[in-house]
Protein backbone atom coordinates (compact mmCIF):
# COMPACT_ATOMS: atom_id res chain seq x y z
CA UNK A 1 92.72 97.28 116.78
CA UNK A 2 96.05 99.05 117.30
CA UNK A 3 94.79 102.51 116.31
CA UNK A 4 91.62 102.30 118.40
CA UNK A 5 93.51 101.10 121.48
CA UNK A 6 96.74 103.10 121.27
CA UNK A 7 95.82 106.27 119.36
CA UNK A 8 92.18 107.17 119.95
CA UNK A 9 88.63 107.24 118.65
CA UNK A 10 89.04 110.22 116.31
CA UNK A 11 92.00 108.74 114.36
CA UNK A 12 90.20 105.38 114.28
CA UNK A 13 87.07 107.06 112.89
CA UNK A 14 89.18 108.94 110.34
CA UNK A 15 90.75 105.73 109.03
CA UNK A 16 87.32 104.16 108.67
CA UNK A 17 86.13 107.20 106.71
CA UNK A 18 88.96 107.27 104.16
CA UNK A 19 89.50 103.52 103.75
CA UNK A 20 86.52 102.87 101.39
CA UNK A 21 87.86 105.52 99.00
CA UNK A 22 91.28 103.85 98.99
CA UNK A 23 89.71 100.43 98.46
CA UNK A 24 87.72 101.67 95.47
CA UNK A 25 90.95 102.80 93.81
CA UNK A 26 92.61 99.46 94.56
CA UNK A 27 89.64 97.47 93.23
CA UNK A 28 91.02 97.78 89.69
CA UNK A 29 93.62 95.22 90.78
CA UNK A 30 90.86 92.72 91.55
CA UNK A 31 89.25 93.40 88.16
CA UNK A 32 92.39 92.91 86.08
CA UNK A 33 93.50 90.00 88.23
CA UNK A 34 90.25 88.07 87.97
CA UNK A 35 89.49 88.94 84.36
CA UNK A 36 93.07 88.71 83.17
CA UNK A 37 93.86 85.41 84.86
CA UNK A 38 90.84 83.81 83.16
CA UNK A 39 92.13 85.07 79.81
CA UNK A 40 95.66 83.88 80.54
CA UNK A 41 94.49 80.49 81.80
CA UNK A 42 92.39 79.99 78.67
CA UNK A 43 95.39 80.83 76.47
CA UNK A 44 97.64 78.47 78.44
CA UNK A 45 95.02 75.75 78.07
CA UNK A 46 95.09 76.30 74.32
CA UNK A 47 98.83 75.58 74.42
CA UNK A 48 100.01 79.08 73.48
CA UNK A 49 102.39 79.86 76.35
CA UNK A 50 104.09 82.72 74.50
CA UNK A 51 100.77 84.51 73.95
CA UNK A 52 99.76 83.90 77.56
CA UNK A 53 102.93 85.61 78.76
CA UNK A 54 102.31 88.54 76.44
CA UNK A 55 98.80 89.02 77.84
CA UNK A 56 100.04 88.61 81.42
CA UNK A 57 102.83 91.15 80.94
CA UNK A 58 100.55 93.64 79.17
CA UNK A 59 97.99 93.58 81.98
CA UNK A 60 100.64 94.05 84.67
CA UNK A 61 102.09 97.07 82.87
CA UNK A 62 98.61 98.55 82.32
CA UNK A 63 97.85 98.03 86.01
CA UNK A 64 101.02 99.86 87.04
CA UNK A 65 100.15 102.75 84.71
CA UNK A 66 96.60 102.98 86.09
CA UNK A 67 97.95 102.72 89.63
CA UNK A 68 100.31 105.65 89.11
CA UNK A 69 97.47 107.72 87.64
CA UNK A 70 95.16 106.90 90.57
CA UNK A 71 97.95 107.69 93.01
CA UNK A 72 98.45 111.19 91.61
CA UNK A 73 94.70 111.83 91.31
CA UNK A 74 94.10 110.48 94.81
CA UNK A 75 96.77 112.73 96.32
CA UNK A 76 95.29 115.77 94.58
CA UNK A 77 91.71 115.11 95.69
CA UNK A 78 92.40 113.47 99.05
CA UNK A 79 91.41 116.44 101.21
CA UNK A 80 88.14 117.30 99.42
CA UNK A 81 87.18 113.63 99.26
CA UNK A 82 87.84 113.31 103.00
CA UNK A 83 85.51 116.22 103.66
CA UNK A 84 82.91 114.73 101.33
CA UNK A 85 83.06 111.45 103.27
CA UNK A 86 82.26 113.26 106.51
CA UNK A 87 85.60 114.24 108.02
CA UNK A 88 85.38 117.30 110.26
CA UNK A 89 88.26 119.56 111.28
CA UNK A 90 89.37 117.06 113.95
CA UNK A 91 89.39 113.99 111.69
CA UNK A 92 90.59 115.67 108.49
CA UNK A 93 94.33 115.76 109.37
CA UNK A 94 94.21 112.07 110.28
CA UNK A 95 92.41 111.18 107.03
CA UNK A 96 94.93 113.09 104.95
CA UNK A 97 98.01 111.81 106.82
CA UNK A 98 96.84 108.20 106.60
CA UNK A 99 95.54 108.46 103.04
CA UNK A 100 98.73 109.99 101.62
CA UNK A 101 100.92 107.12 102.75
CA UNK A 102 98.45 104.46 101.61
CA UNK A 103 98.17 106.16 98.22
CA UNK A 104 101.96 106.09 97.84
CA UNK A 105 101.70 102.31 98.26
CA UNK A 106 98.65 102.01 95.97
CA UNK A 107 100.54 100.40 93.07
CA UNK A 108 101.96 97.61 95.30
CA UNK A 109 98.46 97.11 96.77
CA UNK A 110 96.98 96.73 93.30
CA UNK A 111 99.80 94.36 92.33
CA UNK A 112 99.15 92.34 95.49
CA UNK A 113 95.54 91.89 94.38
CA UNK A 114 96.31 91.09 90.75
CA UNK A 115 99.16 88.67 91.43
CA UNK A 116 96.98 86.49 93.69
CA UNK A 117 94.92 85.52 90.65
CA UNK A 118 97.89 85.20 88.31
CA UNK A 119 99.82 82.99 90.73
CA UNK A 120 96.90 80.55 90.58
CA UNK A 121 96.95 80.69 86.77
CA UNK A 122 100.71 80.10 86.91
CA UNK A 123 100.05 76.98 89.05
CA UNK A 124 101.75 78.52 92.10
CA UNK A 125 98.83 78.98 94.54
CA UNK A 126 100.94 78.09 97.58
CA UNK A 127 103.38 80.83 96.69
CA UNK A 128 100.46 83.26 96.46
CA UNK A 129 99.36 82.21 99.93
CA UNK A 130 102.91 82.67 101.22
CA UNK A 131 103.07 86.24 99.86
CA UNK A 132 99.68 87.05 101.42
CA UNK A 133 100.63 85.62 104.82
CA UNK A 134 103.97 87.45 104.70
CA UNK A 135 102.19 90.73 103.97
CA UNK A 136 99.68 90.14 106.77
CA UNK A 137 102.27 89.31 109.41
CA UNK A 138 104.40 92.27 108.30
CA UNK A 139 101.42 94.55 108.88
CA UNK A 140 100.65 93.09 112.32
CA UNK A 141 104.24 93.18 113.55
CA UNK A 142 104.92 96.71 112.27
CA UNK A 143 101.62 97.94 113.74
CA UNK A 144 102.71 96.60 117.11
CA UNK A 145 106.11 98.29 116.77
CA UNK A 146 105.09 101.61 115.18
CA UNK A 147 101.74 102.16 116.92
CA UNK A 148 102.00 100.15 120.13
CA UNK A 149 105.65 100.68 121.07
CA UNK A 150 106.92 103.77 119.24
CA UNK A 151 103.59 105.64 119.55
CA UNK A 152 103.71 107.06 116.01
CA UNK A 153 99.91 107.19 115.70
CA UNK A 154 98.10 107.03 112.37
CA UNK A 155 101.35 107.77 110.53
CA UNK A 156 102.83 104.55 111.92
CA UNK A 157 99.67 102.59 111.16
CA UNK A 158 99.69 103.80 107.55
CA UNK A 159 103.42 103.11 107.22
CA UNK A 160 102.93 99.56 108.51
CA UNK A 161 100.14 98.97 106.00
CA UNK A 162 102.11 100.51 103.14
CA UNK A 163 105.19 98.40 103.83
CA UNK A 164 103.09 95.25 104.09
CA UNK A 165 101.48 96.04 100.73
CA UNK A 166 104.95 96.39 99.22
CA UNK A 167 105.83 92.96 100.60
CA UNK A 168 102.70 91.46 99.01
CA UNK A 169 103.01 93.31 95.71
CA UNK A 170 106.70 93.83 94.99
CA UNK A 171 107.94 90.34 95.88
CA UNK A 172 105.69 88.63 93.28
CA UNK A 173 106.81 91.28 90.78
CA UNK A 174 110.43 90.29 91.42
CA UNK A 175 109.51 86.61 91.17
CA UNK A 176 107.85 86.95 87.77
CA UNK A 177 110.57 89.28 86.46
CA UNK A 178 113.31 86.75 87.21
CA UNK A 179 113.68 83.27 85.71
CA UNK A 180 111.20 81.05 87.53
CA UNK A 181 109.58 77.62 87.38
CA UNK A 182 106.02 78.86 86.88
CA UNK A 183 104.08 79.03 83.63
CA UNK A 184 104.29 82.83 83.51
CA UNK A 185 107.02 85.45 83.39
CA UNK A 186 107.15 89.17 82.71
CA UNK A 187 108.47 90.14 79.30
CA UNK A 188 108.05 92.83 76.67
CA UNK A 189 104.50 93.49 75.54
CA UNK A 190 102.76 95.81 73.10
CA UNK A 191 99.61 97.71 73.96
CA UNK A 192 96.47 95.91 72.77
CA UNK A 193 93.37 97.71 73.94
CA UNK A 194 91.08 94.89 72.83
CA UNK A 195 92.87 92.51 75.20
CA UNK A 196 92.77 95.01 78.06
CA UNK A 197 89.06 95.66 77.53
CA UNK A 198 88.34 91.94 77.38
CA UNK A 199 90.12 91.40 80.68
CA UNK A 200 88.22 94.34 82.19
CA UNK A 201 84.95 92.89 80.95
CA UNK A 202 85.77 89.48 82.42
CA UNK A 203 86.61 91.01 85.79
CA UNK A 204 83.94 93.72 85.92
CA UNK A 205 81.80 91.74 88.38
CA UNK A 206 84.72 91.57 90.80
CA UNK A 207 85.26 95.31 90.41
CA UNK A 208 81.61 96.10 91.10
CA UNK A 209 81.52 93.74 94.10
CA UNK A 210 84.42 95.57 95.72
CA UNK A 211 83.05 99.01 94.86
CA UNK A 212 79.61 98.12 96.25
CA UNK A 213 81.15 96.98 99.54
CA UNK A 214 82.99 100.30 99.80
CA UNK A 215 79.88 102.32 98.94
CA UNK A 216 77.88 100.48 101.61
CA UNK A 217 80.67 101.27 104.10
CA UNK A 218 80.53 104.95 103.15
CA UNK A 219 76.75 105.08 103.68
CA UNK A 220 77.11 103.18 106.95
CA UNK A 221 79.72 105.70 108.12
CA UNK A 222 77.36 108.59 107.32
CA UNK A 223 74.69 106.98 109.50
CA UNK A 224 77.13 106.32 112.35
CA UNK A 225 78.30 109.94 112.28
CA UNK A 226 74.70 111.14 112.21
CA UNK A 227 73.50 109.11 115.19
CA UNK A 228 76.50 108.53 117.45
CA UNK A 229 79.32 110.71 116.07
CA UNK A 230 82.99 109.88 115.99
């Protein structure tokens, strides 16, 4: 809304082109969140709280590692991917400028997704809602300030989104790292690939659902560009 009204049709089109790619990278957070929370909830139900915290911590650390890898890979391939998705010479700078900032906030975005599921497993769903609402309002307010008032264009829109993702992802990280009243807390964990793969298997349907939505959006964008342009 803010970009289309205050910046223009080309930047708005550029954001729509690059967003599915960014969402595909962030979908791993949905996978580990959904699959991992089921595993953690099962372990808590079995009465093994220590093991549940080990699994929870392991999956968060794996997610951060994957997020950093995707961030670097995304930054390297951002321009060619933008071209592949249909960006021309007018839209390409907007795709790259927006995508770079969102990629720098990719780890918090993935944490935002994963913590929503784990906050339910930790019996703190209201806190999860509070973090989500806080992130949403941060995005809206900063969009109004950066894009509507300060006229910073797509850079401001991306910055607003990135900061809001940090609100939704970093605050739960701080909560679980500190002493808290939930069933879960972050602690030391050793790498167990069998546990990671089991969580991935449990959450694979969520991953594919999010990827399929993004792929449909990409195809839809190709058709829009073909018939009506930017």
